[in-house]
Amino acid sequence: MKKKVVLLGAGGKMGCRVAANLKDEKDYDITYVEISEAGRKRFKDAFGIEATDSNESVKSADIVIFAVPDKLIGNISKTIVPMMKEGATVIGLDPAANYGKVMMIREDLKYFVVHPCHPSLFPFEDNLSLAAQKDWFGGVGAAK
């Protein structure tokens, strides 16, 4: 059975970067959530995929990715985290949100922080292009 993944903030800058890496994944059942109409249009135009404005899919998700604006993480997590099933994983893109206790924490969930926009952490990797080595902020040159 495929793991269910929900990407919150799919139509934003970070959401689109994450979606670009997920869109062709066949091993996961992915739901893209974007509350703004403009964001849903931007997402559809970029990927040809419909995003939903409903967060109901969070209830059955194995993994929820918070690709939302940093300043909204606290309020959004207060709505989303209580909806999540026991044992699910929260992936945040802002390490300060967890460290600063902005993200709502539940003891029965797993938390992981990653940022999709950095150069390779392993610059000695074979076949690492110069573009990937110097992809400091774009999140497009480094291997995913």
mmCIF file with all atom_site columns, N, CA and C in Angstrom, residues 73-137:
data_model
loop_
_atom_site.group_PDB
_atom_site.id
_atom_site.type_symbol
_atom_site.label_atom_id
_atom_site.label_alt_id
_atom_site.label_comp_id
_atom_site.label_asym_id
_atom_site.label_entity_id
_atom_site.label_seq_id
_atom_site.pdbx_PDB_ins_code
_atom_site.Cartn_x
_atom_site.Cartn_y
_atom_site.Cartn_z
_atom_site.occupancy
_atom_site.B_iso_or_equiv
_atom_site.pdbx_formal_charge
_atom_site.auth_seq_id
_atom_site.auth_comp_id
_atom_site.auth_asym_id
_atom_site.auth_atom_id
_atom_site.pdbx_PDB_model_num
ATOM 1   N N  . ILE A 1 73  ? 3.261  29.307 10.114  1.00 0.00 ? 73  ILE A N  1
ATOM 2   C CA . ILE A 1 73  ? 3.418  27.926 10.584  1.00 0.00 ? 73  ILE A CA 1
ATOM 3   C C  . ILE A 1 73  ? 2.693  27.690 11.901  1.00 0.00 ? 73  ILE A C  1
ATOM 4   N N  . GLY A 1 74  ? 2.818  28.604 12.846  1.00 0.00 ? 74  GLY A N  1
ATOM 5   C CA . GLY A 1 74  ? 2.177  28.431 14.148  1.00 0.00 ? 74  GLY A CA 1
ATOM 6   C C  . GLY A 1 74  ? 0.677  28.260 14.037  1.00 0.00 ? 74  GLY A C  1
ATOM 7   N N  . ASN A 1 75  ? 0.021  29.190 13.356  1.00 0.00 ? 75  ASN A N  1
ATOM 8   C CA . ASN A 1 75  ? -1.438 29.126 13.225  1.00 0.00 ? 75  ASN A CA 1
ATOM 9   C C  . ASN A 1 75  ? -1.889 27.930 12.400  1.00 0.00 ? 75  ASN A C  1
ATOM 10  N N  . ILE A 1 76  ? -1.193 27.658 11.314  1.00 0.00 ? 76  ILE A N  1
ATOM 11  C CA . ILE A 1 76  ? -1.580 26.521 10.471  1.00 0.00 ? 76  ILE A CA 1
ATOM 12  C C  . ILE A 1 76  ? -1.380 25.211 11.221  1.00 0.00 ? 76  ILE A C  1
ATOM 13  N N  . SER A 1 77  ? -0.276 25.089 11.942  1.00 0.00 ? 77  SER A N  1
ATOM 14  C CA . SER A 1 77  ? -0.029 23.835 12.664  1.00 0.00 ? 77  SER A CA 1
ATOM 15  C C  . SER A 1 77  ? -1.056 23.609 13.768  1.00 0.00 ? 77  SER A C  1
ATOM 16  N N  . LYS A 1 78  ? -1.590 24.675 14.355  1.00 0.00 ? 78  LYS A N  1
ATOM 17  C CA . LYS A 1 78  ? -2.627 24.525 15.382  1.00 0.00 ? 78  LYS A CA 1
ATOM 18  C C  . LYS A 1 78  ? -3.911 23.936 14.804  1.00 0.00 ? 78  LYS A C  1
ATOM 19  N N  . THR A 1 79  ? -4.131 24.134 13.520  1.00 0.00 ? 79  THR A N  1
ATOM 20  C CA . THR A 1 79  ? -5.290 23.542 12.846  1.00 0.00 ? 79  THR A CA 1
ATOM 21  C C  . THR A 1 79  ? -4.977 22.144 12.337  1.00 0.00 ? 79  THR A C  1
ATOM 22  N N  . ILE A 1 80  ? -3.818 21.973 11.714  1.00 0.00 ? 80  ILE A N  1
ATOM 23  C CA . ILE A 1 80  ? -3.487 20.731 11.011  1.00 0.00 ? 80  ILE A CA 1
ATOM 24  C C  . ILE A 1 80  ? -3.032 19.615 11.948  1.00 0.00 ? 80  ILE A C  1
ATOM 25  N N  . VAL A 1 81  ? -2.125 19.906 12.863  1.00 0.00 ? 81  VAL A N  1
ATOM 26  C CA . VAL A 1 81  ? -1.540 18.863 13.714  1.00 0.00 ? 81  VAL A CA 1
ATOM 27  C C  . VAL A 1 81  ? -2.599 18.081 14.494  1.00 0.00 ? 81  VAL A C  1
ATOM 28  N N  . PRO A 1 82  ? -3.619 18.709 15.087  1.00 0.00 ? 82  PRO A N  1
ATOM 29  C CA . PRO A 1 82  ? -4.637 17.928 15.793  1.00 0.00 ? 82  PRO A CA 1
ATOM 30  C C  . PRO A 1 82  ? -5.431 16.982 14.882  1.00 0.00 ? 82  PRO A C  1
ATOM 31  N N  . MET A 1 83  ? -5.471 17.272 13.593  1.00 0.00 ? 83  MET A N  1
ATOM 32  C CA . MET A 1 83  ? -6.207 16.434 12.640  1.00 0.00 ? 83  MET A CA 1
ATOM 33  C C  . MET A 1 83  ? -5.430 15.174 12.250  1.00 0.00 ? 83  MET A C  1
ATOM 34  N N  . MET A 1 84  ? -4.126 15.180 12.463  1.00 0.00 ? 84  MET A N  1
ATOM 35  C CA . MET A 1 84  ? -3.275 14.105 11.958  1.00 0.00 ? 84  MET A CA 1
ATOM 36  C C  . MET A 1 84  ? -3.450 12.824 12.761  1.00 0.00 ? 84  MET A C  1
ATOM 37  N N  . LYS A 1 85  ? -3.286 11.698 12.060  1.00 0.00 ? 85  LYS A N  1
ATOM 38  C CA . LYS A 1 85  ? -3.421 10.403 12.721  1.00 0.00 ? 85  LYS A CA 1
ATOM 39  C C  . LYS A 1 85  ? -2.170 10.088 13.538  1.00 0.00 ? 85  LYS A C  1
ATOM 40  N N  . GLU A 1 86  ? -2.352 9.290  14.546  1.00 0.00 ? 86  GLU A N  1
ATOM 41  C CA . GLU A 1 86  ? -1.247 8.879  15.407  1.00 0.00 ? 86  GLU A CA 1
ATOM 42  C C  . GLU A 1 86  ? -0.147 8.203  14.586  1.00 0.00 ? 86  GLU A C  1
ATOM 43  N N  . GLY A 1 87  ? 1.099  8.557  14.875  1.00 0.00 ? 87  GLY A N  1
ATOM 44  C CA . GLY A 1 87  ? 2.235  7.942  14.205  1.00 0.00 ? 87  GLY A CA 1
ATOM 45  C C  . GLY A 1 87  ? 2.633  8.587  12.892  1.00 0.00 ? 87  GLY A C  1
ATOM 46  N N  . ALA A 1 88  ? 1.868  9.569  12.437  1.00 0.00 ? 88  ALA A N  1
ATOM 47  C CA . ALA A 1 88  ? 2.192  10.246 11.174  1.00 0.00 ? 88  ALA A CA 1
ATOM 48  C C  . ALA A 1 88  ? 3.456  11.092 11.340  1.00 0.00 ? 88  ALA A C  1
ATOM 49  N N  . THR A 1 89  ? 3.992  11.530 10.215  1.00 0.00 ? 89  THR A N  1
ATOM 50  C CA . THR A 1 89  ? 5.215  12.327 10.208  1.00 0.00 ? 89  THR A CA 1
ATOM 51  C C  . THR A 1 89  ? 4.924  13.732 9.694   1.00 0.00 ? 89  THR A C  1
ATOM 52  N N  . VAL A 1 90  ? 5.446  14.720 10.405  1.00 0.00 ? 90  VAL A N  1
ATOM 53  C CA . VAL A 1 90  ? 5.389  16.118 9.997   1.00 0.00 ? 90  VAL A CA 1
ATOM 54  C C  . VAL A 1 90  ? 6.756  16.468 9.421   1.00 0.00 ? 90  VAL A C  1
ATOM 55  N N  . ILE A 1 91  ? 6.771  16.995 8.200   1.00 0.00 ? 91  ILE A N  1
ATOM 56  C CA . ILE A 1 91  ? 8.017  17.488 7.622   1.00 0.00 ? 91  ILE A CA 1
ATOM 57  C C  . ILE A 1 91  ? 7.898  19.001 7.514   1.00 0.00 ? 91  ILE A C  1
ATOM 58  N N  . GLY A 1 92  ? 8.794  19.688 8.188   1.00 0.00 ? 92  GLY A N  1
ATOM 59  C CA . GLY A 1 92  ? 8.829  21.140 8.145   1.00 0.00 ? 92  GLY A CA 1
ATOM 60  C C  . GLY A 1 92  ? 9.998  21.614 7.306   1.00 0.00 ? 92  GLY A C  1
ATOM 61  N N  . LEU A 1 93  ? 9.855  22.767 6.702   1.00 0.00 ? 93  LEU A N  1
ATOM 62  C CA . LEU A 1 93  ? 10.926 23.341 5.892   1.00 0.00 ? 93  LEU A CA 1
ATOM 63  C C  . LEU A 1 93  ? 11.645 24.461 6.630   1.00 0.00 ? 93  LEU A C  1
ATOM 64  N N  . ASP A 1 94  ? 11.208 24.760 7.847   1.00 0.00 ? 94  ASP A N  1
ATOM 65  C CA . ASP A 1 94  ? 11.810 25.829 8.638   1.00 0.00 ? 94  ASP A CA 1
ATOM 66  C C  . ASP A 1 94  ? 12.278 25.266 9.973   1.00 0.00 ? 94  ASP A C  1
ATOM 67  N N  . PRO A 1 95  ? 13.584 25.033 10.140  1.00 0.00 ? 95  PRO A N  1
ATOM 68  C CA . PRO A 1 95  ? 14.067 24.452 11.387  1.00 0.00 ? 95  PRO A CA 1
ATOM 69  C C  . PRO A 1 95  ? 13.788 25.327 12.602  1.00 0.00 ? 95  PRO A C  1
ATOM 70  N N  . ALA A 1 96  ? 13.717 26.629 12.415  1.00 0.00 ? 96  ALA A N  1
ATOM 71  C CA . ALA A 1 96  ? 13.467 27.525 13.538  1.00 0.00 ? 96  ALA A CA 1
ATOM 72  C C  . ALA A 1 96  ? 12.070 27.342 14.117  1.00 0.00 ? 96  ALA A C  1
ATOM 73  N N  . ALA A 1 97  ? 11.118 26.886 13.313  1.00 0.00 ? 97  ALA A N  1
ATOM 74  C CA . ALA A 1 97  ? 9.742  26.710 13.794  1.00 0.00 ? 97  ALA A CA 1
ATOM 75  C C  . ALA A 1 97  ? 9.671  25.648 14.884  1.00 0.00 ? 97  ALA A C  1
ATOM 76  N N  . ASN A 1 98  ? 10.405 24.570 14.735  1.00 0.00 ? 98  ASN A N  1
ATOM 77  C CA . ASN A 1 98  ? 10.421 23.537 15.771  1.00 0.00 ? 98  ASN A CA 1
ATOM 78  C C  . ASN A 1 98  ? 11.277 23.975 16.951  1.00 0.00 ? 98  ASN A C  1
ATOM 79  N N  . TYR A 1 99  ? 12.449 24.481 16.665  1.00 0.00 ? 99  TYR A N  1
ATOM 80  C CA . TYR A 1 99  ? 13.365 24.903 17.718  1.00 0.00 ? 99  TYR A CA 1
ATOM 81  C C  . TYR A 1 99  ? 12.756 26.022 18.555  1.00 0.00 ? 99  TYR A C  1
ATOM 82  N N  . GLY A 1 100 ? 12.097 26.961 17.903  1.00 0.00 ? 100 GLY A N  1
ATOM 83  C CA . GLY A 1 100 ? 11.484 28.095 18.584  1.00 0.00 ? 100 GLY A CA 1
ATOM 84  C C  . GLY A 1 100 ? 10.112 27.798 19.150  1.00 0.00 ? 100 GLY A C  1
ATOM 85  N N  . LYS A 1 101 ? 9.686  26.553 19.063  1.00 0.00 ? 101 LYS A N  1
ATOM 86  C CA . LYS A 1 101 ? 8.390  26.105 19.593  1.00 0.00 ? 101 LYS A CA 1
ATOM 87  C C  . LYS A 1 101 ? 7.214  26.849 18.965  1.00 0.00 ? 101 LYS A C  1
ATOM 88  N N  . VAL A 1 102 ? 7.348  27.159 17.672  1.00 0.00 ? 102 VAL A N  1
ATOM 89  C CA . VAL A 1 102 ? 6.264  27.786 16.921  1.00 0.00 ? 102 VAL A CA 1
ATOM 90  C C  . VAL A 1 102 ? 5.345  26.705 16.362  1.00 0.00 ? 102 VAL A C  1
ATOM 91  N N  . MET A 1 103 ? 5.926  25.623 15.885  1.00 0.00 ? 103 MET A N  1
ATOM 92  C CA . MET A 1 103 ? 5.165  24.488 15.356  1.00 0.00 ? 103 MET A CA 1
ATOM 93  C C  . MET A 1 103 ? 4.504  23.754 16.519  1.00 0.00 ? 103 MET A C  1
ATOM 94  N N  . MET A 1 104 ? 3.215  23.448 16.377  1.00 0.00 ? 104 MET A N  1
ATOM 95  C CA . MET A 1 104 ? 2.538  22.656 17.400  1.00 0.00 ? 104 MET A CA 1
ATOM 96  C C  . MET A 1 104 ? 3.149  21.257 17.423  1.00 0.00 ? 104 MET A C  1
ATOM 97  N N  . ILE A 1 105 ? 3.446  20.777 18.614  1.00 0.00 ? 105 ILE A N  1
ATOM 98  C CA . ILE A 1 105 ? 4.079  19.469 18.782  1.00 0.00 ? 105 ILE A CA 1
ATOM 99  C C  . ILE A 1 105 ? 3.106  18.519 19.472  1.00 0.00 ? 105 ILE A C  1
ATOM 100 N N  . ARG A 1 106 ? 3.009  17.325 18.919  1.00 0.00 ? 106 ARG A N  1
ATOM 101 C CA . ARG A 1 106 ? 2.260  16.230 19.544  1.00 0.00 ? 106 ARG A CA 1
ATOM 102 C C  . ARG A 1 106 ? 3.231  15.084 19.769  1.00 0.00 ? 106 ARG A C  1
ATOM 103 N N  . GLU A 1 107 ? 3.208  14.507 20.931  1.00 0.00 ? 107 GLU A N  1
ATOM 104 C CA . GLU A 1 107 ? 4.151  13.445 21.286  1.00 0.00 ? 107 GLU A CA 1
ATOM 105 C C  . GLU A 1 107 ? 3.993  12.189 20.439  1.00 0.00 ? 107 GLU A C  1
ATOM 106 N N  . ASP A 1 108 ? 2.824  11.973 19.872  1.00 0.00 ? 108 ASP A N  1
ATOM 107 C CA . ASP A 1 108 ? 2.594  10.743 19.100  1.00 0.00 ? 108 ASP A CA 1
ATOM 108 C C  . ASP A 1 108 ? 2.894  10.907 17.606  1.00 0.00 ? 108 ASP A C  1
ATOM 109 N N  . LEU A 1 109 ? 3.439  12.057 17.223  1.00 0.00 ? 109 LEU A N  1
ATOM 110 C CA . LEU A 1 109 ? 3.833  12.294 15.832  1.00 0.00 ? 109 LEU A CA 1
ATOM 111 C C  . LEU A 1 109 ? 5.351  12.335 15.736  1.00 0.00 ? 109 LEU A C  1
ATOM 112 N N  . LYS A 1 110 ? 5.858  12.103 14.527  1.00 0.00 ? 110 LYS A N  1
ATOM 113 C CA . LYS A 1 110 ? 7.293  12.219 14.267  1.00 0.00 ? 110 LYS A CA 1
ATOM 114 C C  . LYS A 1 110 ? 7.519  13.534 13.531  1.00 0.00 ? 110 LYS A C  1
ATOM 115 N N  . TYR A 1 111 ? 8.612  14.196 13.840  1.00 0.00 ? 111 TYR A N  1
ATOM 116 C CA . TYR A 1 111 ? 8.933  15.480 13.224  1.00 0.00 ? 111 TYR A CA 1
ATOM 117 C C  . TYR A 1 111 ? 10.283 15.398 12.537  1.00 0.00 ? 111 TYR A C  1
ATOM 118 N N  . PHE A 1 112 ? 10.346 15.988 11.353  1.00 0.00 ? 112 PHE A N  1
ATOM 119 C CA . PHE A 1 112 ? 11.559 15.983 10.549  1.00 0.00 ? 112 PHE A CA 1
ATOM 120 C C  . PHE A 1 112 ? 11.651 17.336 9.871   1.00 0.00 ? 112 PHE A C  1
ATOM 121 N N  . VAL A 1 113 ? 12.844 17.890 9.813   1.00 0.00 ? 113 VAL A N  1
ATOM 122 C CA . VAL A 1 113 ? 13.034 19.191 9.178   1.00 0.00 ? 113 VAL A CA 1
ATOM 123 C C  . VAL A 1 113 ? 14.027 19.048 8.037   1.00 0.00 ? 113 VAL A C  1
ATOM 124 N N  . VAL A 1 114 ? 13.685 19.623 6.905   1.00 0.00 ? 114 VAL A N  1
ATOM 125 C CA . VAL A 1 114 ? 14.553 19.595 5.733   1.00 0.00 ? 114 VAL A CA 1
ATOM 126 C C  . VAL A 1 114 ? 14.314 20.881 4.958   1.00 0.00 ? 114 VAL A C  1
ATOM 127 N N  . HIS A 1 115 ? 15.286 21.280 4.184   1.00 0.00 ? 115 HIS A N  1
ATOM 128 C CA . HIS A 1 115 ? 15.097 22.462 3.347   1.00 0.00 ? 115 HIS A CA 1
ATOM 129 C C  . HIS A 1 115 ? 15.467 22.092 1.919   1.00 0.00 ? 115 HIS A C  1
ATOM 130 N N  . PRO A 1 116 ? 14.544 22.263 0.969   1.00 0.00 ? 116 PRO A N  1
ATOM 131 C CA . PRO A 1 116 ? 14.797 21.802 -0.398  1.00 0.00 ? 116 PRO A CA 1
ATOM 132 C C  . PRO A 1 116 ? 15.703 22.711 -1.217  1.00 0.00 ? 116 PRO A C  1
ATOM 133 N N  . CYS A 1 117 ? 16.120 23.822 -0.667  1.00 0.00 ? 117 CYS A N  1
ATOM 134 C CA . CYS A 1 117 ? 16.861 24.803 -1.473  1.00 0.00 ? 117 CYS A CA 1
ATOM 135 C C  . CYS A 1 117 ? 18.269 25.016 -0.943  1.00 0.00 ? 117 CYS A C  1
ATOM 136 N N  . HIS A 1 118 ? 19.073 24.016 -1.065  1.00 0.00 ? 118 HIS A N  1
ATOM 137 C CA . HIS A 1 118 ? 20.469 24.168 -0.679  1.00 0.00 ? 118 HIS A CA 1
ATOM 138 C C  . HIS A 1 118 ? 21.326 23.342 -1.620  1.00 0.00 ? 118 HIS A C  1
ATOM 139 N N  . PRO A 1 119 ? 22.608 23.698 -1.700  1.00 0.00 ? 119 PRO A N  1
ATOM 140 C CA . PRO A 1 119 ? 23.489 22.883 -2.539  1.00 0.00 ? 119 PRO A CA 1
ATOM 141 C C  . PRO A 1 119 ? 23.705 21.531 -1.878  1.00 0.00 ? 119 PRO A C  1
ATOM 142 N N  . SER A 1 120 ? 24.293 20.641 -2.582  1.00 0.00 ? 120 SER A N  1
ATOM 143 C CA . SER A 1 120 ? 24.564 19.318 -2.043  1.00 0.00 ? 120 SER A CA 1
ATOM 144 C C  . SER A 1 120 ? 25.351 19.414 -0.744  1.00 0.00 ? 120 SER A C  1
ATOM 145 N N  . LEU A 1 121 ? 24.960 18.611 0.226   1.00 0.00 ? 121 LEU A N  1
ATOM 146 C CA . LEU A 1 121 ? 25.703 18.550 1.477   1.00 0.00 ? 121 LEU A CA 1
ATOM 147 C C  . LEU A 1 121 ? 26.963 17.716 1.313   1.00 0.00 ? 121 LEU A C  1
ATOM 148 N N  . PHE A 1 122 ? 27.066 17.040 0.192   1.00 0.00 ? 122 PHE A N  1
ATOM 149 C CA . PHE A 1 122 ? 28.182 16.147 -0.066  1.00 0.00 ? 122 PHE A CA 1
ATOM 150 C C  . PHE A 1 122 ? 28.857 16.552 -1.370  1.00 0.00 ? 122 PHE A C  1
ATOM 151 N N  . PRO A 1 123 ? 29.640 17.632 -1.359  1.00 0.00 ? 123 PRO A N  1
ATOM 152 C CA . PRO A 1 123 ? 30.211 18.156 -2.603  1.00 0.00 ? 123 PRO A CA 1
ATOM 153 C C  . PRO A 1 123 ? 31.219 17.221 -3.264  1.00 0.00 ? 123 PRO A C  1
ATOM 154 N N  . PHE A 1 124 ? 31.590 16.166 -2.575  1.00 0.00 ? 124 PHE A N  1
ATOM 155 C CA . PHE A 1 124 ? 32.547 15.212 -3.132  1.00 0.00 ? 124 PHE A CA 1
ATOM 156 C C  . PHE A 1 124 ? 31.867 14.103 -3.922  1.00 0.00 ? 124 PHE A C  1
ATOM 157 N N  . GLU A 1 125 ? 30.533 14.147 -4.030  1.00 0.00 ? 125 GLU A N  1
ATOM 158 C CA . GLU A 1 125 ? 29.803 13.114 -4.769  1.00 0.00 ? 125 GLU A CA 1
ATOM 159 C C  . GLU A 1 125 ? 30.288 13.032 -6.210  1.00 0.00 ? 125 GLU A C  1
ATOM 160 N N  . ASP A 1 126 ? 30.311 11.826 -6.735  1.00 0.00 ? 126 ASP A N  1
ATOM 161 C CA . ASP A 1 126 ? 30.665 11.629 -8.140  1.00 0.00 ? 126 ASP A CA 1
ATOM 162 C C  . ASP A 1 126 ? 29.627 12.297 -9.031  1.00 0.00 ? 126 ASP A C  1
ATOM 163 N N  . ASN A 1 127 ? 30.067 12.806 -10.135 1.00 0.00 ? 127 ASN A N  1
ATOM 164 C CA . ASN A 1 127 ? 29.194 13.377 -11.162 1.00 0.00 ? 127 ASN A CA 1
ATOM 165 C C  . ASN A 1 127 ? 28.389 14.583 -10.688 1.00 0.00 ? 127 ASN A C  1
ATOM 166 N N  . LEU A 1 128 ? 28.835 15.271 -9.661  1.00 0.00 ? 128 LEU A N  1
ATOM 167 C CA . LEU A 1 128 ? 28.129 16.455 -9.189  1.00 0.00 ? 128 LEU A CA 1
ATOM 168 C C  . LEU A 1 128 ? 28.520 17.634 -10.079 1.00 0.00 ? 128 LEU A C  1
ATOM 169 N N  . SER A 1 129 ? 27.550 18.164 -10.799 1.00 0.00 ? 129 SER A N  1
ATOM 170 C CA . SER A 1 129 ? 27.832 19.246 -11.746 1.00 0.00 ? 129 SER A CA 1
ATOM 171 C C  . SER A 1 129 ? 28.212 20.530 -11.008 1.00 0.00 ? 129 SER A C  1
ATOM 172 N N  . LEU A 1 130 ? 28.855 21.415 -11.725 1.00 0.00 ? 130 LEU A N  1
ATOM 173 C CA . LEU A 1 130 ? 29.209 22.714 -11.164 1.00 0.00 ? 130 LEU A CA 1
ATOM 174 C C  . LEU A 1 130 ? 27.941 23.482 -10.771 1.00 0.00 ? 130 LEU A C  1
ATOM 175 N N  . ALA A 1 131 ? 26.888 23.363 -11.585 1.00 0.00 ? 131 ALA A N  1
ATOM 176 C CA . ALA A 1 131 ? 25.614 24.030 -11.270 1.00 0.00 ? 131 ALA A CA 1
ATOM 177 C C  . ALA A 1 131 ? 25.056 23.519 -9.943  1.00 0.00 ? 131 ALA A C  1
ATOM 178 N N  . ALA A 1 132 ? 25.135 22.224 -9.715  1.00 0.00 ? 132 ALA A N  1
ATOM 179 C CA . ALA A 1 132 ? 24.641 21.652 -8.461  1.00 0.00 ? 132 ALA A CA 1
ATOM 180 C C  . ALA A 1 132 ? 25.481 22.121 -7.280  1.00 0.00 ? 132 ALA A C  1
ATOM 181 N N  . GLN A 1 133 ? 26.783 22.211 -7.473  1.00 0.00 ? 133 GLN A N  1
ATOM 182 C CA . GLN A 1 133 ? 27.667 22.658 -6.403  1.00 0.00 ? 133 GLN A CA 1
ATOM 183 C C  . GLN A 1 133 ? 27.395 24.104 -6.006  1.00 0.00 ? 133 GLN A C  1
ATOM 184 N N  . LYS A 1 134 ? 26.938 24.898 -6.961  1.00 0.00 ? 134 LYS A N  1
ATOM 185 C CA . LYS A 1 134 ? 26.732 26.322 -6.701  1.00 0.00 ? 134 LYS A CA 1
ATOM 186 C C  . LYS A 1 134 ? 25.253 26.715 -6.592  1.00 0.00 ? 134 LYS A C  1
ATOM 187 N N  . ASP A 1 135 ? 24.381 25.750 -6.442  1.00 0.00 ? 135 ASP A N  1
ATOM 188 C CA . ASP A 1 135 ? 22.946 26.017 -6.330  1.00 0.00 ? 135 ASP A CA 1
ATOM 189 C C  . ASP A 1 135 ? 22.621 26.409 -4.888  1.00 0.00 ? 135 ASP A C  1
ATOM 190 N N  . TRP A 1 136 ? 23.056 27.603 -4.501  1.00 0.00 ? 136 TRP A N  1
ATOM 191 C CA . TRP A 1 136 ? 22.934 28.025 -3.111  1.00 0.00 ? 136 TRP A CA 1
ATOM 192 C C  . TRP A 1 136 ? 21.496 28.259 -2.669  1.00 0.00 ? 136 TRP A C  1
ATOM 193 N N  . PHE A 1 137 ? 20.655 28.822 -3.506  1.00 0.00 ? 137 PHE A N  1
ATOM 194 C CA . PHE A 1 137 ? 19.318 29.187 -3.060  1.00 0.00 ? 137 PHE A CA 1
ATOM 195 C C  . PHE A 1 137 ? 18.197 28.745 -3.984  1.00 0.00 ? 137 PHE A C  1
#
